[in-house]
Short mmCIF file of C-alpha atoms in Angstrom, two decimals:
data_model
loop_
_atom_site.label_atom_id
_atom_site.label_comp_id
_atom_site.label_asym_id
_atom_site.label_seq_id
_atom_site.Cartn_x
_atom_site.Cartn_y
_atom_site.Cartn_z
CA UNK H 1 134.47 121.95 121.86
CA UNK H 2 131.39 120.12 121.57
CA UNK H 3 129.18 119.05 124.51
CA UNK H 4 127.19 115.67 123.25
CA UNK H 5 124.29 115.13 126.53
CA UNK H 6 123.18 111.62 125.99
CA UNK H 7 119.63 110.77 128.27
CA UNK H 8 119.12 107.80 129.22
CA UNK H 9 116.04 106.21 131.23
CA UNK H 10 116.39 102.89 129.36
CA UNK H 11 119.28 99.94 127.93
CA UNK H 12 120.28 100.75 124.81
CA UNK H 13 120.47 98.86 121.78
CA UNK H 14 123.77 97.87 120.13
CA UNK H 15 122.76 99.82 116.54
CA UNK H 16 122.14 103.17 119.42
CA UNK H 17 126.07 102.79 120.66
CA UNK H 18 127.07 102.10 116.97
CA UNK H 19 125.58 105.51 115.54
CA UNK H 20 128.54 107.27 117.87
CA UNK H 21 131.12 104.64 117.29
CA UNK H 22 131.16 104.92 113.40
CA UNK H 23 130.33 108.83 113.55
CA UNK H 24 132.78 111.10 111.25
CA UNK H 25 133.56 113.17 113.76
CA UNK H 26 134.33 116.94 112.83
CA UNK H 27 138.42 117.37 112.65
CA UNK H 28 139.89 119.74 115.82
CA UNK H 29 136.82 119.18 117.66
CA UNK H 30 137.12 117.95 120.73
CA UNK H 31 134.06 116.21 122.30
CA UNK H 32 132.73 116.07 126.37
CA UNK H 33 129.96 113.41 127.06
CA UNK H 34 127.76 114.75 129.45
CA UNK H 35 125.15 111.87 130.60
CA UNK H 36 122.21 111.87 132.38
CA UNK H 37 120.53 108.93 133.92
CA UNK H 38 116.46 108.40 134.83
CA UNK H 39 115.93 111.66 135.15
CA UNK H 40 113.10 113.50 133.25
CA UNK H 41 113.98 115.15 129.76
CA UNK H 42 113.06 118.21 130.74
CA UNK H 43 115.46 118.65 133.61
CA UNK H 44 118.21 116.12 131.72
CA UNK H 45 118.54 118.99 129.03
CA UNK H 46 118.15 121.68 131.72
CA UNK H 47 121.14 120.01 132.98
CA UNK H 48 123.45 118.96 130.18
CA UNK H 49 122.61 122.75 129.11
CA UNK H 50 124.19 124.28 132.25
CA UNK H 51 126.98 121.95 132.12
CA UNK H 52 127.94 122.87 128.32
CA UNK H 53 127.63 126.27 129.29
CA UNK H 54 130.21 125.46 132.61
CA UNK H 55 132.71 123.88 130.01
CA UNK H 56 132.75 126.82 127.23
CA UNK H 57 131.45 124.70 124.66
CA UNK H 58 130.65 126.03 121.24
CA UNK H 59 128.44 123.40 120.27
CA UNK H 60 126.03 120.77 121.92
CA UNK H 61 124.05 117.63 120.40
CA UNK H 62 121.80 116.03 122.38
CA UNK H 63 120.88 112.52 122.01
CA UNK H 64 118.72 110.36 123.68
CA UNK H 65 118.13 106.81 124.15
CA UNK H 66 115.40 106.24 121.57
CA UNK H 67 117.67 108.03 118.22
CA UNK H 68 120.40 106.77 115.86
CA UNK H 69 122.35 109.30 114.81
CA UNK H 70 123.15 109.32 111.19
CA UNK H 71 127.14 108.75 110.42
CA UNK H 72 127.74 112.16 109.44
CA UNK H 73 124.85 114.11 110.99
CA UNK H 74 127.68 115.76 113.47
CA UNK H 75 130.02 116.87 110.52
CA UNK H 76 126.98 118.14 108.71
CA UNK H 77 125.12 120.38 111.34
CA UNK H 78 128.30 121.70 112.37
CA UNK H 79 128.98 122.66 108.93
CA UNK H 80 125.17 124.06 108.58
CA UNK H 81 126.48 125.96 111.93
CA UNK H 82 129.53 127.49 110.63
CA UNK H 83 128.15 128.39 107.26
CA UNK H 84 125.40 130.54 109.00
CA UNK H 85 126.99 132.33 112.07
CA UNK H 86 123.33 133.81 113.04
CA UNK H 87 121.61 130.68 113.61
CA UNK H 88 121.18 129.98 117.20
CA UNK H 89 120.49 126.33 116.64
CA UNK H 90 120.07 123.53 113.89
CA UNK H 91 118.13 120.49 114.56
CA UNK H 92 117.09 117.42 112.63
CA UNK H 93 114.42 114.79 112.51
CA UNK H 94 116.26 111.29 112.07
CA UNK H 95 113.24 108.69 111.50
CA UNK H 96 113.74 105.01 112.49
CA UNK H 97 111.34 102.94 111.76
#
């Protein structure tokens, strides 16, 4: 399963909701939004953390407001993941502007 926390402290713009909509989403993987609200990033993470960890999930992405997420950026860390069973995590930097 994969947890995806999404933070929010601000409306998003259309292009933000489109990154997930038209993401090529890993087959057999089944996904759990876990969303926080105006609540600092710290404790958002701190919480979408625990709550990943409450639902067994293997993997978690967190996104906030302010990224786009790349159409296959999902696929591809979880393949990164996979392919290198000692890695605790795999992050990326996904520029904007």
């Amino acid at each position: 399963m994969l947890a995806i926390g999404l933070t929010f402290s601000r409306t998003v713009m259309p292009h933000w909701m489109m990154g997930l909509l038209t993401q090529q989403w890993p087959m057999n993987l089944t996904r759990r939004y876990i969303v926080t609200e105006n609540t600092p990033i710290a404790d958002a993470r701190e919480h979408i953390a625990n709550r990943a960890i409450e639902l067994e999930a293997e993997y978690l992405l967190f996104v906030d407001d302010d990224t786009v997420i790349p159409q296959s950026a999902v696929a591809l860390l979880k393949y990164e993941l996979d392919q290198n069973p000692d890695a605790a995590d795999i992050g990326a930097i996904v520029c904007t502007k």
